[in-house]
Amino acid sequence: MSEPRKLEVLRAIVEDYVHSREPVGSKALVDRHHLGVSSATIRNDMAALEDEGLITAPHTSAGRIPTDKGYRLFVDQISAVKPLSQAERRAIQALLEGSQDLDDVLDRTVRLLAQLTNQVAVVQYPHLSRARIRHIEFVLLAPRKVLAVLIADTGKVEQRVIDVGQDFGDEALAELRTRFLGSLSGTALNLLPQSLLAVIAGCPPVRRSAAQALARGLEALAVSSREERMVMAGTANLARSTVDFPLSIGPVLEALEEQVVMLRLLSDMAADPRGVTVSIGRENPYDGLAEASVVATGYGPDATAKVGVLGPTRMDYPTTMAAVRAVARYLSRILGP
């Protein structure tokens, strides 16, 4: 059997099975695909593919379906990710460029990606280990209560109410805000504790106690902003794909609910020259995802945070890879400097 024809037969089986969810037989391949050979030849080709572990016969069916190994070979043969249509690109641009608030942007991102792929979409919050302070705001809520707002250059906003331990007026608070912002603007979040000590030391003694309370609050906000988090949408799409999870869809839902599993998986996915990484079935280190595939890519200035989709191994990989890459590029553009 020639190698090019073997790949062509495998491609046809994958495409037909993804489209129909039915095992694919040799006659269907001859009828639907112009392979230029007889049904008997196709049957021989399919037998060879089965011997190599690329396709298998479910139960007693005469047809064949791809294995994880078959999907892997199919995905590896996708030399370049196809671009989305103009209409799809305009839809992405229109939806994602409607907001500059990070929470809103990420929420829109997963909802859009779930709609484009009919899968579960997930996105990690940007890694803030290298993030810097863009702005600090103090708002007086009551004589002793101050709302502290910390905004990172990634667009992440954290806020909390702080008891400063003494009555304060707007003018005194504005003075402290000027000191904090002047000293801390552009400071890396992981260097904030050391920088805060210098700010406190430079405050007049009468303001030092309040400055310490504000500094503790800002440090807590910085720690909170560095926590690993993700947003997801489209879990209802899984419910419509229960037939693709013959063992159980429960472990897949558990992996999504236990965000640490998905966060670790996304973080560990290595970069791919095509810009999109695919982890198929038992390639996933978590046993509960043995019947699922994850398609993801990095976004943002350093592309360390990931955006992607999770779905059954019976997935339209070319379309999914194109959607994930396009959404990631728009997301990077929106959140970029």
PDB file of N, CA and C in Angstrom, residues 20-117:
ATOM      1  N   SER A  20     -20.524  12.036  10.496  1.00  0.00           N
ATOM      2  CA  SER A  20     -21.716  11.184  10.618  1.00  0.00           C
ATOM      3  C   SER A  20     -21.850  10.481  11.957  1.00  0.00           C
ATOM      4  N   ARG A  21     -20.754  10.345  12.690  1.00  0.00           N
ATOM      5  CA  ARG A  21     -20.704   9.595  13.945  1.00  0.00           C
ATOM      6  C   ARG A  21     -20.986   8.106  13.713  1.00  0.00           C
ATOM      7  N   GLU A  22     -20.948   7.658  12.471  1.00  0.00           N
ATOM      8  CA  GLU A  22     -21.188   6.262  12.129  1.00  0.00           C
ATOM      9  C   GLU A  22     -19.890   5.620  11.636  1.00  0.00           C
ATOM     10  N   PRO A  23     -19.641   4.353  12.000  1.00  0.00           N
ATOM     11  CA  PRO A  23     -18.462   3.661  11.455  1.00  0.00           C
ATOM     12  C   PRO A  23     -18.472   3.711   9.929  1.00  0.00           C
ATOM     13  N   VAL A  24     -17.294   3.800   9.346  1.00  0.00           N
ATOM     14  CA  VAL A  24     -17.157   4.034   7.906  1.00  0.00           C
ATOM     15  C   VAL A  24     -16.726   2.749   7.213  1.00  0.00           C
ATOM     16  N   GLY A  25     -17.452   2.375   6.166  1.00  0.00           N
ATOM     17  CA  GLY A  25     -17.127   1.181   5.392  1.00  0.00           C
ATOM     18  C   GLY A  25     -16.458   1.530   4.078  1.00  0.00           C
ATOM     19  N   SER A  26     -15.917   0.511   3.412  1.00  0.00           N
ATOM     20  CA  SER A  26     -15.174   0.741   2.166  1.00  0.00           C
ATOM     21  C   SER A  26     -16.085   1.275   1.062  1.00  0.00           C
ATOM     22  N   LYS A  27     -17.319   0.773   0.987  1.00  0.00           N
ATOM     23  CA  LYS A  27     -18.235   1.232  -0.062  1.00  0.00           C
ATOM     24  C   LYS A  27     -18.534   2.720   0.101  1.00  0.00           C
ATOM     25  N   ALA A  28     -18.754   3.153   1.347  1.00  0.00           N
ATOM     26  CA  ALA A  28     -19.028   4.571   1.595  1.00  0.00           C
ATOM     27  C   ALA A  28     -17.844   5.429   1.182  1.00  0.00           C
ATOM     28  N   LEU A  29     -16.633   4.940   1.420  1.00  0.00           N
ATOM     29  CA  LEU A  29     -15.443   5.707   1.023  1.00  0.00           C
ATOM     30  C   LEU A  29     -15.371   5.849  -0.493  1.00  0.00           C
ATOM     31  N   VAL A  30     -15.659   4.763  -1.211  1.00  0.00           N
ATOM     32  CA  VAL A  30     -15.617   4.810  -2.680  1.00  0.00           C
ATOM     33  C   VAL A  30     -16.706   5.732  -3.210  1.00  0.00           C
ATOM     34  N   ASP A  31     -17.902   5.676  -2.588  1.00  0.00           N
ATOM     35  CA  ASP A  31     -19.023   6.488  -3.064  1.00  0.00           C
ATOM     36  C   ASP A  31     -18.801   7.980  -2.796  1.00  0.00           C
ATOM     37  N   ARG A  32     -18.210   8.304  -1.657  1.00  0.00           N
ATOM     38  CA  ARG A  32     -18.125   9.717  -1.260  1.00  0.00           C
ATOM     39  C   ARG A  32     -16.803  10.384  -1.606  1.00  0.00           C
ATOM     40  N   HIS A  33     -15.762   9.595  -1.790  1.00  0.00           N
ATOM     41  CA  HIS A  33     -14.433  10.176  -2.024  1.00  0.00           C
ATOM     42  C   HIS A  33     -13.862   9.612  -3.335  1.00  0.00           C
ATOM     43  N   HIS A  34     -13.261  10.457  -4.094  1.00  0.00           N
ATOM     44  CA  HIS A  34     -12.686  10.040  -5.382  1.00  0.00           C
ATOM     45  C   HIS A  34     -11.252   9.556  -5.139  1.00  0.00           C
ATOM     46  N   LEU A  35     -11.147   8.302  -4.675  1.00  0.00           N
ATOM     47  CA  LEU A  35      -9.835   7.771  -4.313  1.00  0.00           C
ATOM     48  C   LEU A  35      -9.149   7.060  -5.487  1.00  0.00           C
ATOM     49  N   GLY A  36      -9.911   6.837  -6.570  1.00  0.00           N
ATOM     50  CA  GLY A  36      -9.300   6.290  -7.781  1.00  0.00           C
ATOM     51  C   GLY A  36      -8.955   4.821  -7.719  1.00  0.00           C
ATOM     52  N   VAL A  37      -9.511   4.079  -6.749  1.00  0.00           N
ATOM     53  CA  VAL A  37      -9.240   2.642  -6.648  1.00  0.00           C
ATOM     54  C   VAL A  37     -10.554   1.927  -6.317  1.00  0.00           C
ATOM     55  N   SER A  38     -10.535   0.610  -6.390  1.00  0.00           N
ATOM     56  CA  SER A  38     -11.751  -0.177  -6.178  1.00  0.00           C
ATOM     57  C   SER A  38     -12.053  -0.368  -4.698  1.00  0.00           C
ATOM     58  N   SER A  39     -13.279  -0.860  -4.436  1.00  0.00           N
ATOM     59  CA  SER A  39     -13.663  -1.165  -3.055  1.00  0.00           C
ATOM     60  C   SER A  39     -12.748  -2.222  -2.456  1.00  0.00           C
ATOM     61  N   ALA A  40     -12.363  -3.198  -3.274  1.00  0.00           N
ATOM     62  CA  ALA A  40     -11.483  -4.258  -2.771  1.00  0.00           C
ATOM     63  C   ALA A  40     -10.139  -3.687  -2.328  1.00  0.00           C
ATOM     64  N   THR A  41      -9.610  -2.759  -3.112  1.00  0.00           N
ATOM     65  CA  THR A  41      -8.338  -2.126  -2.744  1.00  0.00           C
ATOM     66  C   THR A  41      -8.481  -1.323  -1.464  1.00  0.00           C
ATOM     67  N   ILE A  42      -9.599  -0.611  -1.350  1.00  0.00           N
ATOM     68  CA  ILE A  42      -9.846   0.172  -0.140  1.00  0.00           C
ATOM     69  C   ILE A  42      -9.962  -0.748   1.077  1.00  0.00           C
ATOM     70  N   ARG A  43     -10.607  -1.919   0.893  1.00  0.00           N
ATOM     71  CA  ARG A  43     -10.708  -2.870   2.004  1.00  0.00           C
ATOM     72  C   ARG A  43      -9.327  -3.338   2.445  1.00  0.00           C
ATOM     73  N   ASN A  44      -8.445  -3.571   1.482  1.00  0.00           N
ATOM     74  CA  ASN A  44      -7.066  -3.964   1.814  1.00  0.00           C
ATOM     75  C   ASN A  44      -6.344  -2.835   2.554  1.00  0.00           C
ATOM     76  N   ASP A  45      -6.570  -1.610   2.073  1.00  0.00           N
ATOM     77  CA  ASP A  45      -5.948  -0.452   2.731  1.00  0.00           C
ATOM     78  C   ASP A  45      -6.446  -0.322   4.174  1.00  0.00           C
ATOM     79  N   MET A  46      -7.745  -0.523   4.357  1.00  0.00           N
ATOM     80  CA  MET A  46      -8.321  -0.403   5.692  1.00  0.00           C
ATOM     81  C   MET A  46      -7.791  -1.501   6.612  1.00  0.00           C
ATOM     82  N   ALA A  47      -7.576  -2.687   6.057  1.00  0.00           N
ATOM     83  CA  ALA A  47      -7.003  -3.768   6.864  1.00  0.00           C
ATOM     84  C   ALA A  47      -5.592  -3.412   7.320  1.00  0.00           C
ATOM     85  N   ALA A  48      -4.830  -2.796   6.406  1.00  0.00           N
ATOM     86  CA  ALA A  48      -3.472  -2.383   6.771  1.00  0.00           C
ATOM     87  C   ALA A  48      -3.505  -1.291   7.841  1.00  0.00           C
ATOM     88  N   LEU A  49      -4.427  -0.333   7.705  1.00  0.00           N
ATOM     89  CA  LEU A  49      -4.571   0.724   8.711  1.00  0.00           C
ATOM     90  C   LEU A  49      -4.950   0.135  10.066  1.00  0.00           C
ATOM     91  N   GLU A  50      -5.807  -0.897  10.027  1.00  0.00           N
ATOM     92  CA  GLU A  50      -6.211  -1.531  11.278  1.00  0.00           C
ATOM     93  C   GLU A  50      -5.036  -2.273  11.910  1.00  0.00           C
ATOM     94  N   ASP A  51      -4.238  -2.930  11.090  1.00  0.00           N
ATOM     95  CA  ASP A  51      -3.055  -3.626  11.610  1.00  0.00           C
ATOM     96  C   ASP A  51      -2.095  -2.655  12.293  1.00  0.00           C
ATOM     97  N   GLU A  52      -2.038  -1.437  11.793  1.00  0.00           N
ATOM     98  CA  GLU A  52      -1.144  -0.423  12.375  1.00  0.00           C
ATOM     99  C   GLU A  52      -1.762   0.279  13.580  1.00  0.00           C
ATOM    100  N   GLY A  53      -3.003  -0.090  13.927  1.00  0.00           N
ATOM    101  CA  GLY A  53      -3.640   0.512  15.095  1.00  0.00           C
ATOM    102  C   GLY A  53      -4.192   1.896  14.844  1.00  0.00           C
ATOM    103  N   LEU A  54      -4.408   2.262  13.566  1.00  0.00           N
ATOM    104  CA  LEU A  54      -4.896   3.600  13.233  1.00  0.00           C
ATOM    105  C   LEU A  54      -6.417   3.662  13.151  1.00  0.00           C
ATOM    106  N   ILE A  55      -7.047   2.536  12.872  1.00  0.00           N
ATOM    107  CA  ILE A  55      -8.509   2.448  12.869  1.00  0.00           C
ATOM    108  C   ILE A  55      -8.895   1.155  13.565  1.00  0.00           C
ATOM    109  N   THR A  56     -10.157   1.059  13.956  1.00  0.00           N
ATOM    110  CA  THR A  56     -10.631  -0.150  14.629  1.00  0.00           C
ATOM    111  C   THR A  56     -12.100  -0.365  14.313  1.00  0.00           C
ATOM    112  N   ALA A  57     -12.549  -1.598  14.501  1.00  0.00           N
ATOM    113  CA  ALA A  57     -13.960  -1.933  14.267  1.00  0.00           C
ATOM    114  C   ALA A  57     -14.678  -1.939  15.612  1.00  0.00           C
ATOM    115  N   PRO A  58     -15.648  -1.047  15.796  1.00  0.00           N
ATOM    116  CA  PRO A  58     -16.404  -1.070  17.048  1.00  0.00           C
ATOM    117  C   PRO A  58     -17.378  -2.239  17.074  1.00  0.00           C
ATOM    118  N   HIS A  59     -17.251  -3.097  18.060  1.00  0.00           N
ATOM    119  CA  HIS A  59     -18.136  -4.254  18.209  1.00  0.00           C
ATOM    120  C   HIS A  59     -18.106  -5.113  16.934  1.00  0.00           C
ATOM    121  N   THR A  60     -19.260  -5.404  16.388  1.00  0.00           N
ATOM    122  CA  THR A  60     -19.303  -6.277  15.197  1.00  0.00           C
ATOM    123  C   THR A  60     -19.574  -5.487  13.921  1.00  0.00           C
ATOM    124  N   SER A  61     -19.411  -4.172  13.974  1.00  0.00           N
ATOM    125  CA  SER A  61     -19.704  -3.343  12.803  1.00  0.00           C
ATOM    126  C   SER A  61     -18.751  -3.650  11.653  1.00  0.00           C
ATOM    127  N   ALA A  62     -19.291  -3.566  10.428  1.00  0.00           N
ATOM    128  CA  ALA A  62     -18.442  -3.746   9.252  1.00  0.00           C
ATOM    129  C   ALA A  62     -17.591  -2.522   8.987  1.00  0.00           C
ATOM    130  N   GLY A  63     -17.993  -1.388   9.552  1.00  0.00           N
ATOM    131  CA  GLY A  63     -17.252  -0.159   9.342  1.00  0.00           C
ATOM    132  C   GLY A  63     -16.121   0.009  10.351  1.00  0.00           C
ATOM    133  N   ARG A  64     -15.340   1.053  10.144  1.00  0.00           N
ATOM    134  CA  ARG A  64     -14.196   1.328  11.018  1.00  0.00           C
ATOM    135  C   ARG A  64     -14.266   2.772  11.529  1.00  0.00           C
ATOM    136  N   ILE A  65     -13.655   2.988  12.683  1.00  0.00           N
ATOM    137  CA  ILE A  65     -13.554   4.335  13.255  1.00  0.00           C
ATOM    138  C   ILE A  65     -12.094   4.601  13.602  1.00  0.00           C
ATOM    139  N   PRO A  66     -11.689   5.859  13.657  1.00  0.00           N
ATOM    140  CA  PRO A  66     -10.284   6.164  13.995  1.00  0.00           C
ATOM    141  C   PRO A  66      -9.998   5.843  15.459  1.00  0.00           C
ATOM    142  N   THR A  67      -8.776   5.454  15.728  1.00  0.00           N
ATOM    143  CA  THR A  67      -8.277   5.331  17.101  1.00  0.00           C
ATOM    144  C   THR A  67      -7.582   6.636  17.486  1.00  0.00           C
ATOM    145  N   ASP A  68      -7.164   6.752  18.756  1.00  0.00           N
ATOM    146  CA  ASP A  68      -6.388   7.926  19.167  1.00  0.00           C
ATOM    147  C   ASP A  68      -5.147   8.078  18.286  1.00  0.00           C
ATOM    148  N   LYS A  69      -4.507   6.939  17.979  1.00  0.00           N
ATOM    149  CA  LYS A  69      -3.310   6.974  17.134  1.00  0.00           C
ATOM    150  C   LYS A  69      -3.660   7.470  15.738  1.00  0.00           C
ATOM    151  N   GLY A  70      -4.836   7.058  15.230  1.00  0.00           N
ATOM    152  CA  GLY A  70      -5.272   7.522  13.915  1.00  0.00           C
ATOM    153  C   GLY A  70      -5.549   9.010  13.900  1.00  0.00           C
ATOM    154  N   TYR A  71      -6.230   9.508  14.936  1.00  0.00           N
ATOM    155  CA  TYR A  71      -6.467  10.948  15.037  1.00  0.00           C
ATOM    156  C   TYR A  71      -5.139  11.700  15.105  1.00  0.00           C
ATOM    157  N   ARG A  72      -4.184  11.150  15.870  1.00  0.00           N
ATOM    158  CA  ARG A  72      -2.879  11.818  16.004  1.00  0.00           C
ATOM    159  C   ARG A  72      -2.200  11.941  14.645  1.00  0.00           C
ATOM    160  N   LEU A  73      -2.186  10.857  13.879  1.00  0.00           N
ATOM    161  CA  LEU A  73      -1.559  10.924  12.559  1.00  0.00           C
ATOM    162  C   LEU A  73      -2.300  11.923  11.670  1.00  0.00           C
ATOM    163  N   PHE A  74      -3.622  11.914  11.730  1.00  0.00           N
ATOM    164  CA  PHE A  74      -4.418  12.858  10.941  1.00  0.00           C
ATOM    165  C   PHE A  74      -4.069  14.298  11.310  1.00  0.00           C
ATOM    166  N   VAL A  75      -4.019  14.590  12.610  1.00  0.00           N
ATOM    167  CA  VAL A  75      -3.716  15.948  13.065  1.00  0.00           C
ATOM    168  C   VAL A  75      -2.293  16.343  12.667  1.00  0.00           C
ATOM    169  N   ASP A  76      -1.355  15.395  12.805  1.00  0.00           N
ATOM    170  CA  ASP A  76       0.038  15.705  12.453  1.00  0.00           C
ATOM    171  C   ASP A  76       0.205  15.995  10.966  1.00  0.00           C
ATOM    172  N   GLN A  77      -0.715  15.480  10.148  1.00  0.00           N
ATOM    173  CA  GLN A  77      -0.630  15.721   8.704  1.00  0.00           C
ATOM    174  C   GLN A  77      -1.221  17.071   8.305  1.00  0.00           C
ATOM    175  N   ILE A  78      -1.833  17.770   9.245  1.00  0.00           N
ATOM    176  CA  ILE A  78      -2.341  19.114   8.948  1.00  0.00           C
ATOM    177  C   ILE A  78      -1.147  20.059   8.966  1.00  0.00           C
ATOM    178  N   SER A  79      -0.634  20.354   7.805  1.00  0.00           N
ATOM    179  CA  SER A  79       0.627  21.105   7.723  1.00  0.00           C
ATOM    180  C   SER A  79       0.473  22.562   8.127  1.00  0.00           C
ATOM    181  N   ALA A  80      -0.680  23.138   7.888  1.00  0.00           N
ATOM    182  CA  ALA A  80      -0.911  24.544   8.232  1.00  0.00           C
ATOM    183  C   ALA A  80      -2.366  24.706   8.649  1.00  0.00           C
ATOM    184  N   VAL A  81      -2.581  25.538   9.642  1.00  0.00           N
ATOM    185  CA  VAL A  81      -3.940  25.783  10.114  1.00  0.00           C
ATOM    186  C   VAL A  81      -4.641  26.710   9.141  1.00  0.00           C
ATOM    187  N   LYS A  82      -5.808  26.283   8.655  1.00  0.00           N
ATOM    188  CA  LYS A  82      -6.521  27.080   7.661  1.00  0.00           C
ATOM    189  C   LYS A  82      -7.065  28.357   8.308  1.00  0.00           C
ATOM    190  N   PRO A  83      -7.112  29.463   7.568  1.00  0.00           N
ATOM    191  CA  PRO A  83      -7.684  30.694   8.134  1.00  0.00           C
ATOM    192  C   PRO A  83      -9.200  30.616   8.206  1.00  0.00           C
ATOM    193  N   LEU A  84      -9.776  31.371   9.120  1.00  0.00           N
ATOM    194  CA  LEU A  84     -11.233  31.465   9.192  1.00  0.00           C
ATOM    195  C   LEU A  84     -11.757  32.327   8.049  1.00  0.00           C
ATOM    196  N   SER A  85     -13.038  32.238   7.815  1.00  0.00           N
ATOM    197  CA  SER A  85     -13.645  33.064   6.781  1.00  0.00           C
ATOM    198  C   SER A  85     -13.696  34.520   7.238  1.00  0.00           C
ATOM    199  N   GLN A  86     -13.903  35.418   6.282  1.00  0.00           N
ATOM    200  CA  GLN A  86     -14.018  36.845   6.616  1.00  0.00           C
ATOM    201  C   GLN A  86     -15.159  37.087   7.600  1.00  0.00           C
ATOM    202  N   ALA A  87     -16.281  36.397   7.390  1.00  0.00           N
ATOM    203  CA  ALA A  87     -17.440  36.582   8.270  1.00  0.00           C
ATOM    204  C   ALA A  87     -17.114  36.146   9.693  1.00  0.00           C
ATOM    205  N   GLU A  88     -16.409  35.010   9.822  1.00  0.00           N
ATOM    206  CA  GLU A  88     -16.035  34.535  11.158  1.00  0.00           C
ATOM    207  C   GLU A  88     -15.070  35.489  11.827  1.00  0.00           C
ATOM    208  N   ARG A  89     -14.119  36.008  11.080  1.00  0.00           N
ATOM    209  CA  ARG A  89     -13.150  36.948  11.670  1.00  0.00           C
ATOM    210  C   ARG A  89     -13.836  38.242  12.107  1.00  0.00           C
ATOM    211  N   ARG A  90     -14.786  38.704  11.304  1.00  0.00           N
ATOM    212  CA  ARG A  90     -15.516  39.931  11.679  1.00  0.00           C
ATOM    213  C   ARG A  90     -16.341  39.703  12.940  1.00  0.00           C
ATOM    214  N   ALA A  91     -16.926  38.504  13.054  1.00  0.00           N
ATOM    215  CA  ALA A  91     -17.727  38.193  14.241  1.00  0.00           C
ATOM    216  C   ALA A  91     -16.863  38.185  15.494  1.00  0.00           C
ATOM    217  N   ILE A  92     -15.676  37.606  15.396  1.00  0.00           N
ATOM    218  CA  ILE A  92     -14.756  37.584  16.536  1.00  0.00           C
ATOM    219  C   ILE A  92     -14.356  39.000  16.920  1.00  0.00           C
ATOM    220  N   GLN A  93     -13.975  39.790  15.925  1.00  0.00           N
ATOM    221  CA  GLN A  93     -13.536  41.157  16.183  1.00  0.00           C
ATOM    222  C   GLN A  93     -14.651  41.983  16.826  1.00  0.00           C
ATOM    223  N   ALA A  94     -15.854  41.846  16.304  1.00  0.00           N
ATOM    224  CA  ALA A  94     -16.974  42.644  16.820  1.00  0.00           C
ATOM    225  C   ALA A  94     -17.278  42.304  18.272  1.00  0.00           C
ATOM    226  N   LEU A  95     -17.208  41.031  18.608  1.00  0.00           N
ATOM    227  CA  LEU A  95     -17.566  40.631  19.971  1.00  0.00           C
ATOM    228  C   LEU A  95     -16.461  40.949  20.967  1.00  0.00           C
ATOM    229  N   LEU A  96     -15.219  40.652  20.612  1.00  0.00           N
ATOM    230  CA  LEU A  96     -14.136  40.809  21.583  1.00  0.00           C
ATOM    231  C   LEU A  96     -13.699  42.247  21.777  1.00  0.00           C
ATOM    232  N   GLU A  97     -13.889  43.089  20.775  1.00  0.00           N
ATOM    233  CA  GLU A  97     -13.424  44.469  20.915  1.00  0.00           C
ATOM    234  C   GLU A  97     -14.458  45.362  21.585  1.00  0.00           C
ATOM    235  N   GLY A  98     -15.519  44.759  22.119  1.00  0.00           N
ATOM    236  CA  GLY A  98     -16.553  45.561  22.771  1.00  0.00           C
ATOM    237  C   GLY A  98     -16.252  45.917  24.196  1.00  0.00           C
ATOM    238  N   SER A  99     -15.136  45.435  24.759  1.00  0.00           N
ATOM    239  CA  SER A  99     -14.849  45.707  26.166  1.00  0.00           C
ATOM    240  C   SER A  99     -13.352  45.705  26.404  1.00  0.00           C
ATOM    241  N   GLN A 100     -12.918  46.507  27.380  1.00  0.00           N
ATOM    242  CA  GLN A 100     -11.520  46.528  27.785  1.00  0.00           C
ATOM    243  C   GLN A 100     -11.325  45.922  29.171  1.00  0.00           C
ATOM    244  N   ASP A 101     -12.408  45.560  29.848  1.00  0.00           N
ATOM    245  CA  ASP A 101     -12.317  44.936  31.167  1.00  0.00           C
ATOM    246  C   ASP A 101     -11.931  43.468  30.994  1.00  0.00           C
ATOM    247  N   LEU A 102     -10.890  43.035  31.685  1.00  0.00           N
ATOM    248  CA  LEU A 102     -10.356  41.696  31.470  1.00  0.00           C
ATOM    249  C   LEU A 102     -11.393  40.609  31.737  1.00  0.00           C
ATOM    250  N   ASP A 103     -12.112  40.706  32.856  1.00  0.00           N
ATOM    251  CA  ASP A 103     -13.109  39.690  33.177  1.00  0.00           C
ATOM    252  C   ASP A 103     -14.134  39.564  32.061  1.00  0.00           C
ATOM    253  N   ASP A 104     -14.598  40.709  31.552  1.00  0.00           N
ATOM    254  CA  ASP A 104     -15.599  40.704  30.492  1.00  0.00           C
ATOM    255  C   ASP A 104     -15.018  40.140  29.201  1.00  0.00           C
ATOM    256  N   VAL A 105     -13.777  40.519  28.883  1.00  0.00           N
ATOM    257  CA  VAL A 105     -13.141  40.034  27.656  1.00  0.00           C
ATOM    258  C   VAL A 105     -12.994  38.518  27.682  1.00  0.00           C
ATOM    259  N   LEU A 106     -12.542  37.969  28.813  1.00  0.00           N
ATOM    260  CA  LEU A 106     -12.349  36.520  28.898  1.00  0.00           C
ATOM    261  C   LEU A 106     -13.685  35.784  28.877  1.00  0.00           C
ATOM    262  N   ASP A 107     -14.701  36.377  29.504  1.00  0.00           N
ATOM    263  CA  ASP A 107     -16.031  35.762  29.473  1.00  0.00           C
ATOM    264  C   ASP A 107     -16.569  35.736  28.036  1.00  0.00           C
ATOM    265  N   ARG A 108     -16.391  36.844  27.317  1.00  0.00           N
ATOM    266  CA  ARG A 108     -16.823  36.881  25.913  1.00  0.00           C
ATOM    267  C   ARG A 108     -16.029  35.878  25.079  1.00  0.00           C
ATOM    268  N   THR A 109     -14.744  35.738  25.392  1.00  0.00           N
ATOM    269  CA  THR A 109     -13.882  34.838  24.626  1.00  0.00           C
ATOM    270  C   THR A 109     -14.379  33.400  24.694  1.00  0.00           C
ATOM    271  N   VAL A 110     -14.657  32.895  25.899  1.00  0.00           N
ATOM    272  CA  VAL A 110     -15.067  31.490  26.010  1.00  0.00           C
ATOM    273  C   VAL A 110     -16.460  31.271  25.421  1.00  0.00           C
ATOM    274  N   ARG A 111     -17.345  32.248  25.573  1.00  0.00           N
ATOM    275  CA  ARG A 111     -18.681  32.082  24.993  1.00  0.00           C
ATOM    276  C   ARG A 111     -18.595  32.037  23.470  1.00  0.00           C
ATOM    277  N   LEU A 112     -17.775  32.902  22.907  1.00  0.00           N
ATOM    278  CA  LEU A 112     -17.596  32.927  21.451  1.00  0.00           C
ATOM    279  C   LEU A 112     -16.961  31.640  20.952  1.00  0.00           C
ATOM    280  N   LEU A 113     -15.914  31.176  21.623  1.00  0.00           N
ATOM    281  CA  LEU A 113     -15.201  29.988  21.174  1.00  0.00           C
ATOM    282  C   LEU A 113     -16.081  28.745  21.307  1.00  0.00           C
ATOM    283  N   ALA A 114     -16.910  28.695  22.339  1.00  0.00           N
ATOM    284  CA  ALA A 114     -17.849  27.576  22.482  1.00  0.00           C
ATOM    285  C   ALA A 114     -18.853  27.568  21.331  1.00  0.00           C
ATOM    286  N   GLN A 115     -19.292  28.750  20.919  1.00  0.00           N
ATOM    287  CA  GLN A 115     -20.238  28.837  19.807  1.00  0.00           C
ATOM    288  C   GLN A 115     -19.579  28.438  18.483  1.00  0.00           C
ATOM    289  N   LEU A 116     -18.346  28.855  18.284  1.00  0.00           N
ATOM    290  CA  LEU A 116     -17.652  28.567  17.027  1.00  0.00           C
ATOM    291  C   LEU A 116     -17.343  27.079  16.860  1.00  0.00           C
ATOM    292  N   THR A 117     -17.059  26.396  17.967  1.00  0.00           N
ATOM    293  CA  THR A 117     -16.584  25.013  17.885  1.00  0.00           C
ATOM    294  C   THR A 117     -17.594  23.971  18.363  1.00  0.00           C
TER     295      THR A 117
END
